[in-house]
Amino acid sequence: MIRLGFKLNVLIEPEGKKLNSSQPIGIFDSGVGGLSVLEHIHRLLPAEDLIYIADSAYMPYGSRHLNVVKERCHLLADFFIRQDVKALVVACNTATAAAIEDLRQNFQIPVIGMEPAVKPAVEATKAGVIGVLATNGTLASEKFSRLVKRFGSDAEVVFQPGEGLVEQVEAGHFDSDDTRKMLLMYLEPLLQQGMDTLVLGCTHYPFLMPLIRQIAGDDVVILDTGDAIAEELKRQLEAGQLNAPEDVKGCIRFFSSGDRENSLNIISRLWGVDVAVDTIKL
Ligand code: DGL
């Protein structure tokens, strides 16, 4: 499920400068989870220059007060504006729940956010029971309550906070015993309640997919929204005539607010090649 941004034909930056197709796109998350979204964006829009920020010094967002997350989002968006981006992707469900309206009000570029795929899940379920695995911040947000009220009434929607899973992904523990124990503890009750469709409501969780699949079994439909976000970004770029010419090859820059060595290791591991990571203090 995507939260649509505004649609303008002429998009103007705060200084009044007209946006253009050669500018980069900014993408951020509390940490490395948003790389699962970056992958979809890079695959769909290989000509675009992309800037990714892992706000690892403030991870996990899910257990922070929404106002703290909002403030981080503001600082990150300011940084991206200084990098001259033409669009911003909030590759984090928790940050979207906390700050998307605020970002759209304050930054005059397309801002694309994400939210748990409740609507597609309700359409997909046959048993009438869907599970939503997400952070506490997302599940407790008003935005999520509105989403469930709007789209969830035709199914039983069971919420499950994924406490600790973000930290496991950040530490690179994708298939450790601890991660397995946590996932068993979270998913078994959902399966016992008859869940046949599981929504991954946090961008870190796709990195745990092999374990989640093993525990949930082959019959459970598992949904995440990375591909839908990439499609929505493409649609908005095209609407504003901001898409990069297809004959160029885009580059990707990585930044992290966390420890340099850790960030370098985990980002390179998840991205599948050794990458350079610049550290930032915001
Ligand atoms: N990846 C973030 C999300 O989609 C999780 C964040 C966190 O708790 O840091 O919600």
Coordinates of C-alpha atoms and ligand atoms in Angstrom, one line a residue:
M1 CA 0.0 0.0 0.0
I2 CA 1.3 3.4 -0.9
R3 CA 0.5 6.7 0.5
L4 CA 0.3 8.9 -2.6
G5 CA 2.2 12.2 -2.7
F6 CA 0.9 15.3 -4.3
K7 CA 0.9 15.6 -8.0
L8 CA 2.2 18.7 -9.7
N9 CA 3.4 19.3 -13.2
V10 CA 5.9 21.9 -12.3
L11 CA 7.7 21.1 -9.1
I12 CA 9.6 23.8 -7.3
E13 CA 12.3 23.5 -4.7
P14 CA 12.1 25.8 -1.6
E15 CA 14.5 28.4 -3.1
G16 CA 12.1 28.6 -6.1
K17 CA 14.5 26.7 -8.4
K18 CA 12.7 24.4 -10.9
L19 CA 13.5 20.7 -10.3
N20 CA 15.1 18.8 -13.2
S21 CA 15.6 15.2 -14.3
S22 CA 19.4 15.1 -13.6
Q23 CA 19.0 15.6 -9.9
P24 CA 19.4 12.6 -7.5
I25 CA 16.7 10.9 -5.4
G26 CA 17.1 10.7 -1.6
I27 CA 16.1 7.6 0.2
F28 CA 16.4 7.0 4.0
D29 CA 15.5 4.6 6.8
S30 CA 16.5 4.3 10.5
G31 CA 19.2 2.0 9.4
V32 CA 19.8 -0.6 6.7
G33 CA 16.2 -1.8 6.3
G34 CA 15.5 0.7 3.5
L35 CA 18.1 -1.1 1.4
S36 CA 15.3 -3.6 0.7
V37 CA 13.4 -0.6 -0.9
L38 CA 16.5 0.8 -2.6
E39 CA 17.0 -2.5 -4.4
H40 CA 13.5 -2.3 -6.0
I41 CA 14.1 1.4 -6.9
H42 CA 17.5 0.7 -8.5
R43 CA 16.1 -2.2 -10.4
L44 CA 13.2 -0.3 -11.8
L45 CA 15.0 3.0 -12.3
P46 CA 18.6 2.1 -13.1
A47 CA 19.3 5.5 -14.7
E48 CA 18.6 7.5 -11.5
D49 CA 21.3 8.7 -9.2
L50 CA 20.3 7.6 -5.7
I51 CA 21.5 8.8 -2.3
Y52 CA 20.8 6.4 0.6
I53 CA 21.1 7.4 4.3
A54 CA 21.0 4.9 7.1
D55 CA 20.2 6.9 10.3
S56 CA 21.9 4.1 12.3
A57 CA 22.8 6.4 15.2
Y58 CA 19.1 6.7 16.0
M59 CA 17.9 3.2 15.2
P60 CA 15.5 1.7 16.1
Y61 CA 12.9 4.4 15.4
G62 CA 10.2 1.9 16.4
S63 CA 10.8 2.3 20.1
R64 CA 11.3 6.1 20.0
H65 CA 8.7 8.8 20.6
L66 CA 7.0 9.8 17.4
N67 CA 8.3 13.4 17.9
V68 CA 11.9 12.3 18.0
V69 CA 11.4 10.4 14.8
K70 CA 9.7 13.4 13.3
E71 CA 12.7 15.6 14.2
R72 CA 15.1 13.1 12.7
C73 CA 13.1 13.0 9.5
H74 CA 13.3 16.8 9.3
L75 CA 17.1 16.9 9.7
L76 CA 17.5 14.1 7.1
A77 CA 15.2 15.9 4.6
D78 CA 17.2 19.1 5.2
F79 CA 20.4 17.2 4.4
F80 CA 18.8 15.8 1.2
I81 CA 17.7 19.2 0.1
R82 CA 21.3 20.4 0.5
Q83 CA 22.3 17.4 -1.7
D84 CA 19.8 18.9 -4.3
V85 CA 17.5 15.9 -4.5
K86 CA 14.4 16.0 -6.8
A87 CA 12.4 13.5 -4.7
L88 CA 12.5 11.9 -1.3
V89 CA 11.6 8.3 -0.4
V90 CA 10.9 7.6 3.2
A91 CA 11.9 3.9 3.1
C92 CA 10.6 3.3 6.6
N93 CA 7.0 2.5 7.8
T94 CA 7.7 4.0 11.3
A95 CA 9.1 7.3 9.9
T96 CA 6.2 7.5 7.4
A97 CA 3.7 7.0 10.3
A98 CA 5.4 9.7 12.3
A99 CA 6.3 12.3 9.8
I100 CA 5.0 12.0 6.2
E101 CA 2.4 14.8 6.4
D102 CA 4.9 17.1 8.1
L103 CA 7.5 16.4 5.4
R104 CA 5.0 17.0 2.6
Q105 CA 4.0 20.3 4.1
N106 CA 7.6 21.5 4.6
F107 CA 9.4 20.2 1.6
Q108 CA 8.2 21.1 -1.9
I109 CA 9.4 18.0 -3.7
P110 CA 7.6 14.7 -4.2
V111 CA 7.8 12.8 -0.9
I112 CA 6.9 9.1 -1.1
G113 CA 6.2 7.1 2.0
M114 CA 5.2 3.6 2.8
E115 CA 2.7 1.8 5.0
P116 CA 1.9 -1.8 5.7
A117 CA 0.1 -3.6 2.9
V118 CA -3.2 -4.1 4.7
K119 CA -5.4 -3.5 1.7
P120 CA -3.6 -6.1 -0.6
A121 CA -3.6 -8.5 2.3
V122 CA -7.3 -8.2 2.8
E123 CA -7.8 -8.8 -0.9
A124 CA -5.4 -11.8 -0.8
T125 CA -6.6 -13.7 2.3
K126 CA -8.8 -16.7 1.8
A127 CA -9.1 -17.6 5.5
G128 CA -10.0 -14.1 6.4
V129 CA -7.1 -13.7 8.9
I130 CA -4.1 -11.5 8.2
G131 CA -1.1 -10.8 10.4
V132 CA 0.8 -7.6 10.5
L133 CA 4.3 -7.8 11.8
A134 CA 5.6 -4.2 12.3
T135 CA 7.4 -2.0 14.9
N136 CA 5.6 -0.7 18.0
G137 CA 5.9 2.8 16.6
T138 CA 4.0 1.8 13.4
L139 CA 1.3 -0.3 15.2
A140 CA 0.7 2.4 17.8
S141 CA 0.4 5.2 15.3
E142 CA -2.8 7.0 14.4
K143 CA -2.0 6.6 10.7
F144 CA -2.0 2.8 11.1
S145 CA -5.3 2.8 13.0
R146 CA -6.8 4.8 10.2
L147 CA -5.4 2.4 7.6
V148 CA -6.9 -0.7 9.4
K149 CA -10.2 1.1 9.9
R150 CA -10.3 2.0 6.2
F151 CA -9.2 -1.3 4.6
G152 CA -9.2 -4.0 7.3
S153 CA -12.9 -4.4 8.0
D154 CA -13.4 -7.4 5.7
A155 CA -10.8 -9.5 7.6
E156 CA -9.6 -10.2 11.1
V157 CA -6.3 -8.2 11.4
V158 CA -3.9 -9.5 14.0
F159 CA -1.1 -7.2 15.0
Q160 CA 2.3 -8.4 16.1
P161 CA 5.1 -6.1 17.2
G162 CA 8.5 -7.4 16.0
E163 CA 10.4 -6.3 19.0
G164 CA 14.2 -6.8 18.5
L165 CA 14.1 -7.9 14.9
V166 CA 15.4 -4.6 13.6
E167 CA 18.4 -4.9 15.8
Q168 CA 19.0 -8.5 14.6
V169 CA 19.1 -7.3 11.0
E170 CA 21.4 -4.4 11.8
A171 CA 23.7 -6.8 13.5
G172 CA 23.7 -9.1 10.4
H173 CA 22.0 -12.0 12.4
F174 CA 19.7 -13.0 9.6
D175 CA 19.5 -16.7 10.5
S176 CA 20.9 -16.9 14.1
D177 CA 19.2 -19.0 16.8
D178 CA 18.1 -15.9 18.6
T179 CA 16.4 -14.5 15.4
R180 CA 14.7 -17.8 14.8
K181 CA 13.5 -17.9 18.4
M182 CA 12.1 -14.4 18.1
L183 CA 10.3 -15.1 14.8
L184 CA 8.9 -18.4 16.2
M185 CA 7.5 -16.5 19.2
Y186 CA 5.9 -13.8 17.0
L187 CA 4.6 -16.0 14.1
E188 CA 3.4 -19.1 15.8
P189 CA 0.5 -17.4 17.6
L190 CA -0.5 -15.8 14.3
L191 CA -0.5 -19.2 12.5
Q192 CA -2.5 -20.7 15.3
Q193 CA -5.1 -18.0 14.8
G194 CA -5.5 -19.1 11.2
M195 CA -3.4 -16.4 9.5
D196 CA -2.9 -17.2 5.8
T197 CA -1.5 -13.7 4.8
L198 CA 1.4 -12.0 6.5
V199 CA 2.2 -8.3 6.0
L200 CA 5.8 -7.3 6.6
G201 CA 5.2 -3.8 7.9
C202 CA 8.9 -2.9 8.4
T203 CA 11.5 -2.5 5.7
H204 CA 14.0 -4.5 7.7
Y205 CA 12.0 -7.7 7.7
P206 CA 12.4 -8.7 4.1
F207 CA 16.0 -9.5 5.0
L208 CA 14.6 -12.2 7.3
M209 CA 12.5 -13.7 4.5
P210 CA 14.2 -17.1 4.4
L211 CA 13.6 -17.7 8.1
I212 CA 10.1 -16.2 8.0
R213 CA 9.2 -18.4 5.0
Q214 CA 10.6 -21.5 6.8
I215 CA 8.4 -20.8 9.9
A216 CA 5.3 -19.7 8.1
G217 CA 5.4 -22.4 5.4
D218 CA 4.8 -22.2 1.7
D219 CA 1.1 -21.6 1.9
V220 CA 1.2 -18.3 3.7
V221 CA 1.2 -15.2 1.4
I222 CA 3.9 -12.8 2.5
L223 CA 3.6 -9.2 1.4
D224 CA 5.9 -6.2 1.5
T225 CA 5.7 -2.9 -0.3
G226 CA 9.2 -2.2 -1.7
D227 CA 8.2 -2.9 -5.3
A228 CA 5.0 -0.8 -5.0
I229 CA 7.0 2.1 -3.7
A230 CA 9.4 1.9 -6.6
E231 CA 6.4 2.0 -9.0
E232 CA 4.9 4.9 -7.2
L233 CA 8.2 6.8 -7.4
K234 CA 8.4 6.1 -11.1
R235 CA 4.9 7.4 -11.6
Q236 CA 5.5 10.6 -9.7
L237 CA 8.8 11.3 -11.6
E238 CA 7.1 10.8 -14.9
A239 CA 4.1 13.0 -13.9
G240 CA 6.6 15.8 -13.1
Q241 CA 8.8 15.0 -16.1
L242 CA 11.6 14.4 -13.7
N243 CA 12.7 10.9 -14.8
A244 CA 16.4 10.6 -15.8
P245 CA 17.0 9.8 -19.5
E246 CA 17.1 6.0 -20.0
D247 CA 20.4 5.9 -21.7
V248 CA 22.4 6.9 -18.7
K249 CA 23.6 4.7 -15.8
G250 CA 22.8 6.0 -12.3
C251 CA 25.2 5.9 -9.4
I252 CA 24.4 5.2 -5.7
R253 CA 26.0 7.0 -2.7
F254 CA 25.6 5.7 0.8
F255 CA 25.7 7.7 4.0
S256 CA 25.3 6.6 7.6
S257 CA 25.0 8.4 10.9
G258 CA 26.3 5.4 12.8
D259 CA 29.7 3.8 13.3
R260 CA 31.6 3.8 10.1
E261 CA 33.1 0.3 10.2
N262 CA 29.8 -1.4 11.2
S263 CA 27.9 0.6 8.5
L264 CA 30.4 -0.3 5.9
N265 CA 30.2 -4.0 6.7
I266 CA 26.5 -4.4 6.9
I267 CA 25.7 -2.2 3.9
S268 CA 28.2 -4.0 1.8
R269 CA 26.9 -7.3 2.9
L270 CA 23.3 -6.5 2.2
W271 CA 24.0 -4.7 -1.1
G272 CA 26.1 -7.6 -2.3
V273 CA 29.3 -5.7 -3.2
D274 CA 31.8 -3.6 -1.3
V275 CA 30.5 0.0 -1.3
A276 CA 31.9 3.3 0.1
V277 CA 29.9 4.7 3.0
D278 CA 30.4 8.3 4.2
T279 CA 29.5 9.1 7.8
I280 CA 27.3 12.1 8.7
K281 CA 26.5 13.8 11.9
L282 CA 23.0 15.3 12.0
Ligands
DGL1 N1 12.7 -0.1 8.8 C1 11.9 0.6 9.7 C2 10.4 0.5 9.4 O1 10.1 0.2 8.2 C3 12.1 0.2 11.1 C4 12.6 0.9 12.0 C5 13.1 1.0 13.3 O2 12.4 0.6 14.2 O3 14.1 1.5 13.4 O4 9.5 0.7 10.2

